[in-house]
Tab-separated table of C-alpha atoms in Angstrom:
chain	number	residue	atom	x	y	z
K	1	GLY	CA	-30.783	-1.690	-165.247
K	2	ASN	CA	-33.593	-1.811	-162.604
K	3	GLU	CA	-36.033	-0.065	-164.679
K	4	SER	CA	-37.387	-3.365	-165.923
K	5	LEU	CA	-38.194	-4.294	-162.516
K	6	ASP	CA	-40.734	-1.276	-162.526
K	7	ARG	CA	-42.566	-2.569	-165.285
K	8	LEU	CA	-43.488	-6.022	-163.581
K	9	VAL	CA	-47.306	-6.428	-163.452
K	10	GLU	CA	-49.102	-9.008	-160.811
K	11	ILE	CA	-50.983	-11.048	-163.003
K	12	GLY	CA	-52.645	-13.137	-160.114
K	13	LYS	CA	-52.684	-14.323	-156.366
K	14	LEU	CA	-53.028	-17.564	-155.085
K	15	LYS	CA	-54.433	-17.673	-151.605
K	16	GLY	CA	-55.451	-20.480	-149.185
K	17	GLN	CA	-52.069	-21.798	-147.734
K	18	ALA	CA	-51.825	-22.610	-143.754
K	19	ASP	CA	-48.148	-21.609	-143.455
K	20	PHE	CA	-45.387	-19.353	-144.625
K	21	THR	CA	-44.077	-20.146	-147.995
K	22	ARG	CA	-40.634	-21.286	-148.469
K	23	ASP	CA	-40.195	-22.530	-151.892
K	24	ILE	CA	-42.195	-22.613	-155.247
K	25	GLU	CA	-41.825	-24.755	-158.333
K	26	PHE	CA	-43.697	-24.842	-161.452
K	27	SER	CA	-44.484	-28.030	-163.202
K	28	PRO	CA	-42.450	-28.445	-166.779
K	29	ASP	CA	-45.614	-27.484	-168.614
K	30	SER	CA	-46.399	-24.565	-166.010
K	31	ARG	CA	-49.875	-25.775	-165.565
K	32	GLN	CA	-49.144	-26.776	-162.009
K	33	LEU	CA	-47.517	-24.810	-159.094
K	34	TYR	CA	-45.957	-26.745	-156.064
K	35	VAL	CA	-45.359	-24.888	-152.909
K	36	SER	CA	-43.514	-26.130	-149.449
K	37	ALA	CA	-44.876	-24.213	-146.613
K	38	GLY	CA	-43.704	-25.264	-142.832
K	39	GLN	CA	-45.056	-28.701	-142.602
K	40	HIS	CA	-47.319	-28.474	-145.782
K	41	PHE	CA	-46.844	-29.232	-149.206
K	42	TYR	CA	-49.554	-27.847	-151.663
K	43	HIS	CA	-50.105	-28.855	-155.365
K	44	TRP	CA	-51.897	-26.041	-157.192
K	45	ASP	CA	-53.969	-26.323	-160.711
K	46	LEU	CA	-52.996	-22.917	-162.062
K	47	LYS	CA	-55.940	-23.144	-164.429
K	48	LYS	CA	-58.490	-23.628	-161.607
K	49	GLN	CA	-56.793	-21.419	-159.171
K	50	GLN	CA	-56.917	-24.037	-156.410
K	51	VAL	CA	-55.102	-26.569	-154.317
K	52	VAL	CA	-55.654	-30.074	-155.519
K	53	ARG	CA	-53.595	-31.678	-153.260
K	54	GLU	CA	-52.323	-30.837	-149.660
K	55	LEU	CA	-50.029	-32.934	-147.850
K	56	SER	CA	-48.576	-32.712	-144.263
K	57	ALA	CA	-45.289	-33.827	-142.828
K	58	PRO	CA	-44.008	-34.054	-139.554
K	59	GLU	CA	-40.771	-31.813	-140.704
K	60	SER	CA	-40.864	-28.497	-141.632
K	61	MET	CA	-40.034	-28.248	-145.496
K	62	MET	CA	-37.478	-25.761	-146.625
K	63	HIS	CA	-36.793	-26.439	-150.424
K	64	MET	CA	-37.839	-28.951	-153.147
K	65	ALA	CA	-37.205	-30.133	-156.510
K	66	VAL	CA	-39.995	-31.698	-158.328
K	67	LEU	CA	-38.869	-34.312	-160.718
K	68	LEU	CA	-39.693	-34.388	-164.189
K	69	ASP	CA	-42.243	-37.003	-164.100
K	70	GLY	CA	-44.522	-34.926	-161.862
K	71	GLU	CA	-44.915	-37.818	-159.477
K	72	ARG	CA	-41.988	-37.216	-157.008
K	73	VAL	CA	-40.514	-34.421	-154.873
K	74	VAL	CA	-37.142	-34.275	-153.428
K	75	THR	CA	-37.698	-32.197	-149.941
K	76	GLY	CA	-35.089	-30.483	-147.754
K	77	HIS	CA	-36.080	-29.448	-144.169
K	78	TRP	CA	-35.358	-27.096	-141.433
K	79	GLU	CA	-33.115	-28.627	-138.418
K	80	ASP	CA	-33.158	-31.941	-139.959
K	81	GLU	CA	-30.241	-33.311	-142.276
K	82	ARG	CA	-32.105	-35.618	-144.372
K	83	ILE	CA	-32.877	-35.018	-148.054
K	84	LEU	CA	-35.899	-37.065	-148.845
K	85	LEU	CA	-37.430	-38.509	-151.905
K	86	ARG	CA	-41.155	-38.700	-151.814
K	87	ARG	CA	-44.181	-39.424	-153.691
K	88	ILE	CA	-46.530	-36.528	-154.500
K	89	ASP	CA	-49.856	-38.177	-154.407
K	90	ASP	CA	-49.471	-39.162	-150.971
K	91	GLY	CA	-46.275	-37.685	-149.304
K	92	LYS	CA	-44.879	-41.372	-148.491
K	93	VAL	CA	-41.109	-41.109	-148.145
K	94	LEU	CA	-39.473	-43.493	-150.723
K	95	ARG	CA	-35.845	-42.972	-149.587
K	96	GLU	CA	-33.646	-40.942	-147.785
K	97	LEU	CA	-31.266	-39.422	-150.553
K	98	ALA	CA	-28.388	-37.617	-148.416
K	99	LYS	CA	-27.728	-35.938	-145.410
K	100	ILE	CA	-26.633	-32.233	-145.049
K	101	ARG	CA	-25.218	-30.299	-141.956
K	102	TYR	CA	-28.009	-28.508	-140.199
K	103	HIS	CA	-30.555	-27.549	-142.903
K	104	CYS	CA	-31.185	-27.447	-146.666
K	105	SER	CA	-30.583	-23.877	-148.010
K	106	SER	CA	-31.402	-24.553	-151.641
K	107	MET	CA	-32.043	-27.079	-154.134
K	108	ASP	CA	-31.693	-27.064	-157.790
K	109	LEU	CA	-32.766	-29.875	-160.415
K	110	SER	CA	-30.794	-29.610	-163.919
K	111	HIS	CA	-33.018	-28.832	-167.048
K	112	ASP	CA	-32.767	-32.625	-168.344
K	113	GLY	CA	-33.904	-33.899	-164.849
K	114	ASN	CA	-30.264	-35.774	-164.317
K	115	ARG	CA	-28.643	-34.085	-161.651
K	116	LEU	CA	-29.781	-32.551	-158.435
K	117	LEU	CA	-27.705	-29.937	-156.628
K	118	ILE	CA	-28.389	-29.327	-152.923
K	119	SER	CA	-26.594	-26.764	-150.653
K	120	GLY	CA	-26.833	-26.860	-146.772
K	121	HIS	CA	-26.616	-23.780	-144.591
K	122	LYS	CA	-23.590	-25.233	-142.820
K	123	GLY	CA	-21.736	-25.571	-145.843
K	124	ASP	CA	-22.379	-28.889	-147.677
K	125	VAL	CA	-23.120	-28.523	-151.417
K	126	LYS	CA	-23.624	-31.948	-152.968
K	127	LEU	CA	-24.446	-33.021	-156.708
K	128	ILE	CA	-26.336	-36.172	-156.842
K	129	ASP	CA	-27.343	-38.238	-159.870
K	130	ALA	CA	-31.180	-37.836	-159.908
K	131	LYS	CA	-31.603	-41.379	-161.981
K	132	THR	CA	-29.351	-43.670	-159.770
K	133	TRP	CA	-29.410	-41.304	-156.418
K	134	GLU	CA	-25.651	-41.691	-155.964
K	135	THR	CA	-23.838	-38.597	-154.733
K	136	LEU	CA	-21.352	-37.276	-157.320
K	137	HIS	CA	-19.484	-34.681	-155.901
K	138	VAL	CA	-19.496	-32.916	-152.440
K	139	LEU	CA	-17.944	-29.455	-152.389
K	140	ASP	CA	-17.222	-28.732	-148.610
K	141	ALA	CA	-17.488	-24.875	-147.959
K	142	GLU	CA	-17.993	-22.961	-144.472
K	143	TRP	CA	-21.530	-22.326	-145.223
K	144	SER	CA	-23.843	-21.922	-148.379
K	145	SER	CA	-26.879	-19.764	-148.609
K	146	CYS	CA	-27.957	-21.151	-152.185
K	147	ALA	CA	-27.010	-22.995	-155.327
K	148	ALA	CA	-27.893	-23.252	-158.831
K	149	LEU	CA	-26.952	-25.762	-161.725
K	150	ALA	CA	-27.078	-25.047	-165.329
K	151	GLY	CA	-25.619	-27.308	-168.032
K	152	HIS	CA	-22.030	-27.670	-167.384
K	153	ILE	CA	-21.563	-24.900	-164.502
K	154	ALA	CA	-22.642	-24.954	-160.860
K	155	ALA	CA	-22.612	-22.221	-158.560
K	156	HIS	CA	-23.029	-21.550	-154.993
K	157	ALA	CA	-23.252	-18.264	-152.761
K	158	ILE	CA	-21.176	-17.758	-149.503
K	159	GLY	CA	-22.187	-14.387	-147.960
K	160	PRO	CA	-21.624	-11.991	-150.970
K	161	ASP	CA	-19.645	-13.932	-152.848
K	162	ILE	CA	-20.386	-16.441	-155.643
K	163	HIS	CA	-18.227	-19.562	-156.574
K	164	PHE	CA	-18.392	-21.550	-159.572
K	165	TRP	CA	-17.361	-25.063	-160.246
K	166	ASP	CA	-17.587	-27.897	-162.949
K	167	PRO	CA	-19.740	-30.408	-161.796
K	168	ALA	CA	-18.374	-33.209	-163.962
K	169	SER	CA	-15.178	-33.072	-162.429
K	170	GLY	CA	-16.140	-31.001	-158.890
K	171	LYS	CA	-13.348	-28.618	-159.507
K	172	THR	CA	-13.584	-24.990	-159.059
K	173	VAL	CA	-13.774	-22.990	-162.176
K	174	HIS	CA	-13.369	-19.309	-160.909
């Protein structure tokens, strides 16, 4: 039940960002933290508890997925249909990966780093091969508030309902 939530204890706090935090992600080794906050991207060193890199972008970043190499990040934006692959060290856009309707509502990289699931607020849910950057499947929904990818199953939420599908076939499971 919810009683386990009562036992959560804050173990630290990071301060120093200019904008409202939209998304956070740990590096694979949990030593770094990446934050998208409006038109800023922050790279934190958790041991030092300081920002080691801050990048600015002309568009407001909503969601991101840091790739396992720790050198690149995929960003989704507010009121911008583009999903962009960027270098972390300087923020340079390497390529446009996809377009979604309206804005990115969530992003999830598979644990092995091979697939990326992106959902758009107006309903696009796209599964992308994170090696070739080809779109593998597109699930068209009325709208999608968030999506998640784990092994051989993907899920996305439409209001209070959660829908499951097979990322290999693109077919609905439940």
